[in-house]
């Protein structure tokens, strides 16, 4: 298994040093960021590098997924809202928007 995120994904990780990202150690951060910001190419890479269970777990415990992203993956993985930590945060609470 490779240990670094491909350089071509640098635009998705504008706020961190790419060489400091370890695929195992920073797995949740990488998965969350690419689900939120990525495209078809990054998703293909994500599913090649991480197992379905690893991605599902990241979706379940992530606090930083956007509402749109969270809903998509909620249905994809057949998760209940209560199972997903992001629905308990202000990022996905619609009542607090205005």
Short mmCIF file of N, CA and C in Angstrom, two decimals:
data_model
loop_
_atom_site.label_atom_id
_atom_site.label_comp_id
_atom_site.label_asym_id
_atom_site.label_seq_id
_atom_site.Cartn_x
_atom_site.Cartn_y
_atom_site.Cartn_z
N UNK A 1 0.85 -1.19 0.00
CA UNK A 1 0.00 0.00 0.00
C UNK A 1 0.89 1.25 0.00
N UNK A 2 0.53 2.21 -0.82
CA UNK A 2 1.29 3.45 -0.85
C UNK A 2 1.11 4.18 0.48
N UNK A 3 2.01 5.10 0.78
CA UNK A 3 1.94 5.78 2.07
C UNK A 3 1.65 7.27 1.97
N UNK A 4 1.60 7.79 0.76
CA UNK A 4 1.37 9.23 0.59
C UNK A 4 0.17 9.50 -0.32
N UNK A 5 -0.45 10.63 -0.07
CA UNK A 5 -1.53 11.10 -0.95
C UNK A 5 -0.88 11.61 -2.23
N UNK A 6 -1.42 11.28 -3.39
CA UNK A 6 -0.83 11.75 -4.66
C UNK A 6 -0.72 13.27 -4.72
N UNK A 7 0.38 13.75 -5.27
CA UNK A 7 0.63 15.19 -5.41
C UNK A 7 -0.49 15.90 -6.17
N UNK A 8 -1.12 15.21 -7.11
CA UNK A 8 -2.18 15.83 -7.90
C UNK A 8 -3.39 16.22 -7.04
N UNK A 9 -3.47 15.70 -5.82
CA UNK A 9 -4.57 16.04 -4.92
C UNK A 9 -4.25 17.25 -4.05
N UNK A 10 -3.12 17.88 -4.29
CA UNK A 10 -2.69 19.04 -3.51
C UNK A 10 -3.77 20.11 -3.38
N UNK A 11 -4.54 20.43 -4.43
CA UNK A 11 -5.58 21.46 -4.28
C UNK A 11 -6.64 21.12 -3.22
N UNK A 12 -6.81 19.85 -2.92
CA UNK A 12 -7.80 19.46 -1.91
C UNK A 12 -7.24 19.57 -0.50
N UNK A 13 -5.93 19.69 -0.39
CA UNK A 13 -5.27 19.77 0.92
C UNK A 13 -4.44 21.04 1.01
N UNK A 14 -5.07 22.16 0.66
CA UNK A 14 -4.40 23.46 0.60
C UNK A 14 -3.87 23.91 1.96
N UNK A 15 -4.43 23.39 3.04
CA UNK A 15 -4.11 23.89 4.38
C UNK A 15 -3.13 23.01 5.16
N UNK A 16 -2.60 21.97 4.53
CA UNK A 16 -1.65 21.08 5.21
C UNK A 16 -0.47 20.80 4.28
N UNK A 17 0.60 20.31 4.85
CA UNK A 17 1.76 19.89 4.06
C UNK A 17 1.50 18.46 3.59
N UNK A 18 1.40 18.27 2.30
CA UNK A 18 1.07 16.97 1.72
C UNK A 18 2.03 15.86 2.18
N UNK A 19 3.30 16.19 2.34
CA UNK A 19 4.28 15.17 2.71
C UNK A 19 4.11 14.71 4.16
N UNK A 20 3.35 15.46 4.95
CA UNK A 20 3.09 15.08 6.34
C UNK A 20 1.89 14.16 6.48
N UNK A 21 1.10 14.02 5.41
CA UNK A 21 -0.09 13.17 5.48
C UNK A 21 0.28 11.71 5.29
N UNK A 22 -0.08 10.91 6.26
CA UNK A 22 0.13 9.47 6.19
C UNK A 22 -1.23 8.81 5.96
N UNK A 23 -1.31 7.91 4.99
CA UNK A 23 -2.59 7.31 4.62
C UNK A 23 -3.26 6.56 5.76
N UNK A 24 -2.47 5.99 6.64
CA UNK A 24 -3.05 5.25 7.76
C UNK A 24 -3.33 6.17 8.95
N UNK A 25 -2.32 6.93 9.32
CA UNK A 25 -2.43 7.79 10.50
C UNK A 25 -3.49 8.89 10.34
N UNK A 26 -3.64 9.43 9.15
CA UNK A 26 -4.57 10.54 8.89
C UNK A 26 -5.76 10.10 8.03
N UNK A 27 -6.10 8.84 8.13
CA UNK A 27 -7.13 8.24 7.28
C UNK A 27 -8.47 8.98 7.35
N UNK A 28 -8.95 9.30 8.54
CA UNK A 28 -10.25 9.95 8.68
C UNK A 28 -10.22 11.33 8.02
N UNK A 29 -9.17 12.09 8.28
CA UNK A 29 -9.03 13.42 7.70
C UNK A 29 -9.00 13.35 6.17
N UNK A 30 -8.23 12.43 5.62
CA UNK A 30 -8.10 12.30 4.17
C UNK A 30 -9.43 11.91 3.54
N UNK A 31 -10.08 10.91 4.12
CA UNK A 31 -11.37 10.46 3.58
C UNK A 31 -12.40 11.58 3.65
N UNK A 32 -12.49 12.23 4.80
CA UNK A 32 -13.45 13.32 4.98
C UNK A 32 -13.22 14.43 3.96
N UNK A 33 -11.97 14.84 3.80
CA UNK A 33 -11.65 15.93 2.89
C UNK A 33 -11.99 15.58 1.45
N UNK A 34 -11.64 14.37 1.03
CA UNK A 34 -11.90 13.99 -0.35
C UNK A 34 -13.38 13.73 -0.62
N UNK A 35 -14.12 13.27 0.37
CA UNK A 35 -15.57 13.12 0.19
C UNK A 35 -16.23 14.49 0.05
N UNK A 36 -15.76 15.46 0.83
CA UNK A 36 -16.32 16.82 0.79
C UNK A 36 -15.91 17.59 -0.45
N UNK A 37 -14.64 17.49 -0.82
CA UNK A 37 -14.08 18.39 -1.83
C UNK A 37 -13.72 17.71 -3.15
N UNK A 38 -13.64 16.39 -3.15
CA UNK A 38 -13.10 15.66 -4.29
C UNK A 38 -14.04 15.53 -5.48
N UNK A 39 -13.51 14.90 -6.52
CA UNK A 39 -14.27 14.65 -7.74
C UNK A 39 -14.29 13.14 -8.01
N UNK A 40 -14.74 12.75 -9.20
CA UNK A 40 -14.83 11.32 -9.52
C UNK A 40 -13.46 10.63 -9.45
N UNK A 41 -12.45 11.32 -9.92
CA UNK A 41 -11.10 10.75 -9.91
C UNK A 41 -10.62 10.49 -8.48
N UNK A 42 -10.83 11.45 -7.59
CA UNK A 42 -10.39 11.27 -6.20
C UNK A 42 -11.21 10.18 -5.51
N UNK A 43 -12.49 10.09 -5.83
CA UNK A 43 -13.31 9.02 -5.24
C UNK A 43 -12.83 7.65 -5.68
N UNK A 44 -12.48 7.52 -6.95
CA UNK A 44 -11.95 6.25 -7.44
C UNK A 44 -10.69 5.87 -6.68
N UNK A 45 -9.81 6.84 -6.50
CA UNK A 45 -8.58 6.60 -5.76
C UNK A 45 -8.89 6.21 -4.32
N UNK A 46 -9.84 6.93 -3.70
CA UNK A 46 -10.23 6.67 -2.32
C UNK A 46 -10.70 5.23 -2.15
N UNK A 47 -11.54 4.76 -3.06
CA UNK A 47 -12.07 3.40 -2.97
C UNK A 47 -11.02 2.34 -3.35
N UNK A 48 -9.97 2.74 -4.06
CA UNK A 48 -8.86 1.82 -4.33
C UNK A 48 -7.94 1.67 -3.12
N UNK A 49 -7.79 2.76 -2.38
CA UNK A 49 -6.84 2.78 -1.26
C UNK A 49 -7.48 2.28 0.04
N UNK A 50 -8.71 2.68 0.29
CA UNK A 50 -9.39 2.32 1.54
C UNK A 50 -10.53 1.34 1.26
N UNK A 51 -10.79 0.50 2.24
CA UNK A 51 -11.90 -0.46 2.11
C UNK A 51 -13.23 0.26 2.30
N UNK A 52 -14.28 -0.38 1.87
CA UNK A 52 -15.63 0.16 2.06
C UNK A 52 -15.90 0.38 3.55
N UNK A 53 -15.47 -0.55 4.37
CA UNK A 53 -15.67 -0.43 5.82
C UNK A 53 -14.91 0.76 6.40
N UNK A 54 -13.71 1.03 5.91
CA UNK A 54 -12.94 2.18 6.40
C UNK A 54 -13.62 3.49 6.01
N UNK A 55 -14.12 3.56 4.81
CA UNK A 55 -14.80 4.78 4.35
C UNK A 55 -16.11 4.96 5.12
N UNK A 56 -16.84 3.89 5.31
CA UNK A 56 -18.09 3.95 6.07
C UNK A 56 -17.83 4.41 7.50
N UNK A 57 -16.79 3.89 8.12
CA UNK A 57 -16.45 4.30 9.49
C UNK A 57 -16.08 5.78 9.53
N UNK A 58 -15.35 6.25 8.54
CA UNK A 58 -15.00 7.67 8.48
C UNK A 58 -16.25 8.53 8.34
N UNK A 59 -17.19 8.11 7.52
CA UNK A 59 -18.46 8.83 7.36
C UNK A 59 -19.21 8.83 8.69
N UNK A 60 -19.19 7.73 9.37
CA UNK A 60 -19.92 7.60 10.63
C UNK A 60 -19.34 8.49 11.73
N UNK A 61 -18.02 8.59 11.83
CA UNK A 61 -17.43 9.33 12.95
C UNK A 61 -16.98 10.75 12.59
N UNK A 62 -17.05 11.11 11.34
CA UNK A 62 -16.62 12.45 10.92
C UNK A 62 -17.53 13.53 11.48
N UNK A 63 -16.92 14.63 11.89
CA UNK A 63 -17.69 15.80 12.34
C UNK A 63 -17.69 16.91 11.30
N UNK A 64 -16.91 16.74 10.24
CA UNK A 64 -16.72 17.82 9.29
C UNK A 64 -17.35 17.64 7.92
N UNK A 65 -18.23 16.69 7.76
CA UNK A 65 -18.88 16.52 6.46
C UNK A 65 -19.93 17.59 6.25
N UNK A 66 -20.02 18.12 5.05
CA UNK A 66 -21.09 19.07 4.74
C UNK A 66 -22.42 18.32 4.76
N UNK A 67 -23.51 19.05 4.87
CA UNK A 67 -24.84 18.43 4.90
C UNK A 67 -25.08 17.62 3.63
N UNK A 68 -24.76 18.20 2.49
CA UNK A 68 -24.95 17.52 1.20
C UNK A 68 -24.13 16.22 1.13
N UNK A 69 -22.88 16.30 1.52
CA UNK A 69 -22.01 15.13 1.51
C UNK A 69 -22.50 14.08 2.50
N UNK A 70 -22.85 14.53 3.70
CA UNK A 70 -23.33 13.60 4.74
C UNK A 70 -24.58 12.86 4.28
N UNK A 71 -25.52 13.57 3.70
CA UNK A 71 -26.76 12.92 3.24
C UNK A 71 -26.49 11.90 2.14
N UNK A 72 -25.63 12.26 1.20
CA UNK A 72 -25.32 11.32 0.12
C UNK A 72 -24.75 10.02 0.68
N UNK A 73 -23.73 10.13 1.53
CA UNK A 73 -23.08 8.93 2.05
C UNK A 73 -23.94 8.22 3.08
N UNK A 74 -24.83 8.95 3.74
CA UNK A 74 -25.79 8.32 4.64
C UNK A 74 -26.63 7.31 3.86
N UNK A 75 -27.15 7.73 2.73
CA UNK A 75 -27.97 6.84 1.90
C UNK A 75 -27.13 5.76 1.23
N UNK A 76 -25.95 6.11 0.79
CA UNK A 76 -25.06 5.13 0.15
C UNK A 76 -24.76 3.97 1.09
N UNK A 77 -24.45 4.30 2.36
CA UNK A 77 -24.09 3.27 3.33
C UNK A 77 -25.28 2.80 4.18
N UNK A 78 -26.46 3.34 3.90
CA UNK A 78 -27.67 2.97 4.64
C UNK A 78 -27.49 3.18 6.15
N UNK A 79 -27.05 4.39 6.51
CA UNK A 79 -26.83 4.73 7.91
C UNK A 79 -27.99 5.55 8.44
N UNK A 80 -28.23 5.44 9.73
CA UNK A 80 -29.24 6.28 10.38
C UNK A 80 -28.56 7.57 10.82
N UNK A 81 -29.34 8.63 10.87
CA UNK A 81 -28.79 9.92 11.26
C UNK A 81 -28.12 9.84 12.63
N UNK A 82 -28.72 9.09 13.54
CA UNK A 82 -28.18 8.96 14.90
C UNK A 82 -26.80 8.28 14.91
N UNK A 83 -26.51 7.51 13.89
CA UNK A 83 -25.22 6.82 13.80
C UNK A 83 -24.10 7.73 13.34
N UNK A 84 -24.46 8.88 12.81
CA UNK A 84 -23.47 9.77 12.19
C UNK A 84 -23.20 10.97 13.08
N UNK A 85 -21.95 11.07 13.51
CA UNK A 85 -21.55 12.13 14.42
C UNK A 85 -21.74 13.53 13.82
N UNK A 86 -21.61 13.66 12.51
CA UNK A 86 -21.69 14.99 11.89
C UNK A 86 -23.07 15.62 12.04
N UNK A 87 -24.11 14.83 12.19
CA UNK A 87 -25.44 15.40 12.34
C UNK A 87 -25.66 16.01 13.72
N UNK A 88 -24.73 15.81 14.62
CA UNK A 88 -24.81 16.43 15.93
C UNK A 88 -24.01 17.72 16.02
N UNK A 89 -23.43 18.17 14.90
CA UNK A 89 -22.60 19.37 14.90
C UNK A 89 -23.29 20.50 14.14
N UNK A 90 -22.82 21.70 14.37
CA UNK A 90 -23.44 22.87 13.75
C UNK A 90 -23.24 22.92 12.24
N UNK A 91 -22.25 22.21 11.70
CA UNK A 91 -22.03 22.24 10.25
C UNK A 91 -23.21 21.69 9.48
N UNK A 92 -23.94 20.76 10.08
CA UNK A 92 -25.03 20.12 9.36
C UNK A 92 -26.40 20.45 9.93
N UNK A 93 -26.47 21.28 10.95
CA UNK A 93 -27.76 21.66 11.51
C UNK A 93 -28.36 22.79 10.69
N UNK A 94 -29.45 22.53 10.04
CA UNK A 94 -30.08 23.55 9.19
C UNK A 94 -30.73 24.65 10.01
N UNK A 95 -31.23 24.34 11.20
CA UNK A 95 -31.92 25.33 12.02
C UNK A 95 -31.03 26.50 12.40
N UNK A 96 -29.73 26.25 12.48
CA UNK A 96 -28.80 27.27 12.93
C UNK A 96 -28.21 28.11 11.80
N UNK A 97 -28.67 27.91 10.57
CA UNK A 97 -28.07 28.62 9.45
C UNK A 97 -28.37 30.12 9.45
N UNK A 98 -29.58 30.50 9.80
CA UNK A 98 -29.94 31.92 9.73
C UNK A 98 -30.53 32.40 11.02
#
